[in-house]
Amino acid sequence: MGSTQENAMIILKAMVEGSRKRGSGDAIKRMTNLECGEINEGIECLEKMHLVKTLPGVKKFRYNFLNVILEPEGCRYYQDNIGKIDCID
C-alpha cells in the first residue's frame, strides 16, 4: 500500500475502534498522530471509497473539511478486511 492508502486505513481503524462516528480533523490528529496533509489525503481516499462523508468547512485552514462522518459501509469494510488489506483499488 502507498502512504495515502495506509493513512486512510489508519484513520478508518481509529474511527471504528474509537467508536467515533463523527470527528474533526483535530480529533483525528489526536487519535492517529498523522499530520494535517496526511489526514486530508487519507480522508479524500476514504471518501472516494464511500466509507466516510465529509462536511465542508467555511474556510480551509488545516483541513479540507469541517467534520468527517463514518458511513456504515466504512464499519463493514473495516470488519470484513481488518488484517487482510493488501491494496486499495
GROMACS .gro file of N, CA and C in nm:
model
  267
    1MET      N    1   0.082  -0.118   0.000
    1MET     CA    2   0.000   0.000   0.000
    1MET      C    3   0.087   0.125   0.000
    2GLY      N    4   0.042   0.226  -0.068
    2GLY     CA    5   0.111   0.354  -0.065
    2GLY      C    6   0.078   0.427   0.063
    3SER      N    7   0.147   0.536   0.087
    3SER     CA    8   0.128   0.606   0.214
    3SER      C    9  -0.013   0.665   0.229
    4THR      N   10  -0.073   0.712   0.119
    4THR     CA   11  -0.208   0.766   0.128
    4THR      C   12  -0.306   0.658   0.172
    5GLN      N   13  -0.295   0.539   0.112
    5GLN     CA   14  -0.383   0.429   0.147
    5GLN      C   15  -0.358   0.381   0.290
    6GLU      N   16  -0.233   0.378   0.329
    6GLU     CA   17  -0.201   0.339   0.467
    6GLU      C   18  -0.261   0.438   0.566
    7ASN      N   19  -0.247   0.566   0.536
    7ASN     CA   20  -0.304   0.669   0.624
    7ASN      C   21  -0.455   0.658   0.628
    8ALA      N   22  -0.517   0.628   0.514
    8ALA     CA   23  -0.663   0.610   0.510
    8ALA      C   24  -0.704   0.497   0.603
    9MET      N   25  -0.631   0.387   0.601
    9MET     CA   26  -0.665   0.272   0.686
    9MET      C   27  -0.638   0.303   0.833
   10ILE      N   28  -0.535   0.381   0.861
   10ILE     CA   29  -0.507   0.424   0.999
   10ILE      C   30  -0.624   0.506   1.051
   11ILE      N   31  -0.673   0.599   0.968
   11ILE     CA   32  -0.787   0.683   1.007
   11ILE      C   33  -0.912   0.599   1.026
   12LEU      N   34  -0.939   0.509   0.931
   12LEU     CA   35  -1.057   0.422   0.941
   12LEU      C   36  -1.051   0.338   1.068
   13LYS      N   37  -0.937   0.279   1.094
   13LYS     CA   38  -0.918   0.196   1.214
   13LYS      C   39  -0.942   0.278   1.341
   14ALA      N   40  -0.886   0.398   1.345
   14ALA     CA   41  -0.901   0.482   1.464
   14ALA      C   42  -1.047   0.520   1.486
   15MET      N   43  -1.116   0.551   1.378
   15MET     CA   44  -1.256   0.590   1.393
   15MET      C   45  -1.343   0.472   1.436
   16VAL      N   46  -1.323   0.355   1.376
   16VAL     CA   47  -1.405   0.239   1.410
   16VAL      C   48  -1.372   0.191   1.551
   17GLU      N   49  -1.245   0.170   1.580
   17GLU     CA   50  -1.207   0.118   1.711
   17GLU      C   51  -1.230   0.218   1.822
   18GLY      N   52  -1.227   0.346   1.789
   18GLY     CA   53  -1.252   0.450   1.888
   18GLY      C   54  -1.400   0.485   1.900
   19SER      N   55  -1.483   0.411   1.827
   19SER     CA   56  -1.628   0.435   1.827
   19SER      C   57  -1.660   0.580   1.795
   20ARG      N   58  -1.586   0.637   1.700
   20ARG     CA   59  -1.608   0.775   1.657
   20ARG      C   60  -1.686   0.773   1.527
   21LYS      N   61  -1.812   0.802   1.533
   21LYS     CA   62  -1.895   0.807   1.412
   21LYS      C   63  -1.878   0.941   1.342
   22ARG      N   64  -1.825   1.040   1.414
   22ARG     CA   65  -1.805   1.173   1.359
   22ARG      C   66  -1.684   1.235   1.427
   23GLY      N   67  -1.604   1.306   1.350
   23GLY     CA   68  -1.487   1.368   1.411
   23GLY      C   69  -1.433   1.482   1.327
   24SER      N   70  -1.365   1.572   1.393
   24SER     CA   71  -1.298   1.683   1.327
   24SER      C   72  -1.157   1.640   1.289
   25GLY      N   73  -1.091   1.723   1.210
   25GLY     CA   74  -0.952   1.695   1.174
   25GLY      C   75  -0.863   1.688   1.296
   26ASP      N   76  -0.885   1.778   1.392
   26ASP     CA   77  -0.803   1.777   1.514
   26ASP      C   78  -0.826   1.651   1.597
   27ALA      N   79  -0.951   1.603   1.600
   27ALA     CA   80  -0.980   1.478   1.673
   27ALA      C   81  -0.909   1.361   1.606
   28ILE      N   82  -0.910   1.358   1.474
   28ILE     CA   83  -0.841   1.251   1.401
   28ILE      C   84  -0.692   1.261   1.424
   29LYS      N   85  -0.639   1.381   1.426
   29LYS     CA   86  -0.496   1.401   1.452
   29LYS      C   87  -0.457   1.345   1.589
   30ARG      N   88  -0.540   1.372   1.690
   30ARG     CA   89  -0.511   1.320   1.825
   30ARG      C   90  -0.517   1.167   1.827
   31MET      N   91  -0.611   1.109   1.752
   31MET     CA   92  -0.627   0.962   1.753
   31MET      C   93  -0.517   0.892   1.673
   32THR      N   94  -0.463   0.958   1.570
   32THR     CA   95  -0.374   0.889   1.477
   32THR      C   96  -0.229   0.938   1.477
   33ASN      N   97  -0.206   1.058   1.525
   33ASN     CA   98  -0.073   1.120   1.520
   33ASN      C   99  -0.029   1.154   1.378
   34LEU      N  100  -0.121   1.157   1.282
   34LEU     CA  101  -0.088   1.192   1.144
   34LEU      C  102  -0.084   1.344   1.131
   35GLU      N  103  -0.011   1.390   1.031
   35GLU     CA  104  -0.004   1.533   1.001
   35GLU      C  105  -0.127   1.576   0.922
   36CYS      N  106  -0.152   1.705   0.918
   36CYS     CA  107  -0.272   1.759   0.851
   36CYS      C  108  -0.282   1.714   0.705
   37GLY      N  109  -0.173   1.724   0.630
   37GLY     CA  110  -0.174   1.682   0.490
   37GLY      C  111  -0.203   1.534   0.475
   38GLU      N  112  -0.148   1.452   0.564
   38GLU     CA  113  -0.173   1.308   0.560
   38GLU      C  114  -0.320   1.278   0.589
   39ILE      N  115  -0.377   1.353   0.681
   39ILE     CA  116  -0.519   1.336   0.715
   39ILE      C  117  -0.605   1.376   0.596
   40ASN      N  118  -0.577   1.491   0.536
   40ASN     CA  119  -0.654   1.536   0.420
   40ASN      C  120  -0.652   1.432   0.309
   41GLU      N  121  -0.535   1.379   0.277
   41GLU     CA  122  -0.522   1.278   0.170
   41GLU      C  123  -0.593   1.149   0.208
   42GLY      N  124  -0.578   1.106   0.333
   42GLY     CA  125  -0.641   0.983   0.378
   42GLY      C  126  -0.793   0.993   0.376
   43ILE      N  127  -0.845   1.107   0.419
   43ILE     CA  128  -0.990   1.129   0.419
   43ILE      C  129  -1.042   1.133   0.276
   44GLU      N  130  -0.969   1.197   0.186
   44GLU     CA  131  -1.009   1.202   0.046
   44GLU      C  132  -1.018   1.061  -0.012
   45CYS      N  133  -0.921   0.977   0.021
   45CYS     CA  134  -0.920   0.837  -0.024
   45CYS      C  135  -1.042   0.763   0.031
   46LEU      N  136  -1.069   0.778   0.160
   46LEU     CA  137  -1.185   0.711   0.221
   46LEU      C  138  -1.316   0.761   0.163
   47GLU      N  139  -1.321   0.889   0.130
   47GLU     CA  140  -1.443   0.945   0.072
   47GLU      C  141  -1.466   0.890  -0.069
   48LYS      N  142  -1.360   0.874  -0.146
   48LYS     CA  143  -1.372   0.816  -0.280
   48LYS      C  144  -1.420   0.671  -0.274
   49MET      N  145  -1.388   0.603  -0.165
   49MET     CA  146  -1.431   0.464  -0.146
   49MET      C  147  -1.571   0.457  -0.085
   50HIS      N  148  -1.632   0.573  -0.056
   50HIS     CA  149  -1.765   0.584   0.004
   50HIS      C  150  -1.771   0.523   0.144
   51LEU      N  151  -1.660   0.535   0.218
   51LEU     CA  152  -1.653   0.483   0.354
   51LEU      C  153  -1.676   0.592   0.458
   52VAL      N  154  -1.652   0.715   0.419
   52VAL     CA  155  -1.680   0.831   0.504
   52VAL      C  156  -1.745   0.939   0.418
   53LYS      N  157  -1.807   1.034   0.486
   53LYS     CA  158  -1.863   1.152   0.420
   53LYS      C  159  -1.810   1.272   0.495
   54THR      N  160  -1.773   1.376   0.421
   54THR     CA  161  -1.723   1.496   0.487
   54THR      C  162  -1.825   1.607   0.481
   55LEU      N  163  -1.821   1.689   0.585
   55LEU     CA  164  -1.899   1.812   0.588
   55LEU      C  165  -1.801   1.925   0.561
   56PRO      N  166  -1.827   2.007   0.461
   56PRO     CA  167  -1.731   2.112   0.426
   56PRO      C  168  -1.725   2.222   0.530
   57GLY      N  169  -1.609   2.280   0.542
   57GLY     CA  170  -1.592   2.393   0.632
   57GLY      C  171  -1.605   2.524   0.557
   58VAL      N  172  -1.620   2.631   0.629
   58VAL     CA  173  -1.632   2.763   0.567
   58VAL      C  174  -1.499   2.804   0.504
   59LYS      N  175  -1.392   2.790   0.580
   59LYS     CA  176  -1.260   2.819   0.525
   59LYS      C  177  -1.167   2.704   0.557
   60LYS      N  178  -1.077   2.678   0.465
   60LYS     CA  179  -0.986   2.565   0.479
   60LYS      C  180  -0.852   2.614   0.534
   61PHE      N  181  -0.832   2.591   0.661
   61PHE     CA  182  -0.709   2.634   0.725
   61PHE      C  183  -0.608   2.519   0.728
   62ARG      N  184  -0.641   2.415   0.802
   62ARG     CA  185  -0.553   2.298   0.808
   62ARG      C  186  -0.613   2.179   0.735
   63TYR      N  187  -0.745   2.168   0.740
   63TYR     CA  188  -0.813   2.052   0.685
   63TYR      C  189  -0.908   2.095   0.574
   64ASN      N  190  -0.932   2.004   0.481
   64ASN     CA  191  -1.022   2.031   0.369
   64ASN      C  192  -1.167   2.004   0.403
   65PHE      N  193  -1.198   1.991   0.531
   65PHE     CA  194  -1.332   1.955   0.576
   65PHE      C  195  -1.352   2.008   0.717
   66LEU      N  196  -1.478   2.017   0.756
   66LEU     CA  197  -1.510   2.057   0.893
   66LEU      C  198  -1.519   1.934   0.982
   67ASN      N  199  -1.597   1.834   0.938
   67ASN     CA  200  -1.614   1.709   1.011
   67ASN      C  201  -1.616   1.592   0.913
   68VAL      N  202  -1.585   1.476   0.966
   68VAL     CA  203  -1.591   1.351   0.890
   68VAL      C  204  -1.693   1.262   0.957
   69ILE      N  205  -1.781   1.203   0.878
   69ILE     CA  206  -1.882   1.111   0.930
   69ILE      C  207  -1.850   0.972   0.878
   70LEU      N  208  -1.836   0.878   0.968
   70LEU     CA  209  -1.811   0.739   0.933
   70LEU      C  210  -1.941   0.677   0.881
   71GLU      N  211  -1.938   0.630   0.757
   71GLU     CA  212  -2.056   0.567   0.697
   71GLU      C  213  -2.066   0.421   0.744
   72PRO      N  214  -2.186   0.362   0.743
   72PRO     CA  215  -2.199   0.220   0.778
   72PRO      C  216  -2.111   0.132   0.691
   73GLU      N  217  -2.090   0.172   0.565
   73GLU     CA  218  -2.002   0.096   0.475
   73GLU      C  219  -1.859   0.095   0.526
   74GLY      N  220  -1.818   0.202   0.592
   74GLY     CA  221  -1.685   0.209   0.650
   74GLY      C  222  -1.666   0.108   0.760
   75CYS      N  223  -1.767   0.093   0.845
   75CYS     CA  224  -1.761  -0.009   0.952
   75CYS      C  225  -1.757  -0.149   0.892
   76ARG      N  226  -1.840  -0.173   0.792
   76ARG     CA  227  -1.842  -0.306   0.728
   76ARG      C  228  -1.709  -0.336   0.659
   77TYR      N  229  -1.656  -0.238   0.587
   77TYR     CA  230  -1.529  -0.256   0.518
   77TYR      C  231  -1.419  -0.292   0.619
   78TYR      N  232  -1.416  -0.220   0.728
   78TYR     CA  233  -1.316  -0.245   0.831
   78TYR      C  234  -1.332  -0.386   0.889
   79GLN      N  235  -1.454  -0.422   0.924
   79GLN     CA  236  -1.478  -0.554   0.983
   79GLN      C  237  -1.447  -0.667   0.885
   80ASP      N  238  -1.476  -0.647   0.758
   80ASP     CA  239  -1.452  -0.752   0.657
   80ASP      C  240  -1.306  -0.764   0.619
   81ASN      N  241  -1.228  -0.657   0.633
   81ASN     CA  242  -1.093  -0.656   0.578
   81ASN      C  243  -0.981  -0.637   0.679
   82ILE      N  244  -1.010  -0.624   0.806
   82ILE     CA  245  -0.904  -0.599   0.903
   82ILE      C  246  -0.801  -0.712   0.898
   83GLY      N  247  -0.677  -0.673   0.880
   83GLY     CA  248  -0.570  -0.771   0.872
   83GLY      C  249  -0.557  -0.837   0.736
   84LYS      N  250  -0.648  -0.808   0.642
   84LYS     CA  251  -0.646  -0.870   0.510
   84LYS      C  252  -0.617  -0.770   0.400
   85ILE      N  253  -0.600  -0.644   0.434
   85ILE     CA  254  -0.587  -0.540   0.332
   85ILE      C  255  -0.445  -0.540   0.275
   86ASP      N  256  -0.434  -0.568   0.145
   86ASP     CA  257  -0.306  -0.560   0.075
   86ASP      C  258  -0.300  -0.436  -0.012
   87CYS      N  259  -0.413  -0.401  -0.074
   87CYS     CA  260  -0.415  -0.282  -0.158
   87CYS      C  261  -0.558  -0.232  -0.171
   88ILE      N  262  -0.569  -0.106  -0.206
   88ILE     CA  263  -0.697  -0.044  -0.229
   88ILE      C  264  -0.703  -0.007  -0.375
   89ASP      N  265  -0.807  -0.051  -0.442
   89ASP     CA  266  -0.821  -0.015  -0.584
   89ASP      C  267  -0.889   0.116  -0.601
   0.00000   0.00000   0.00000
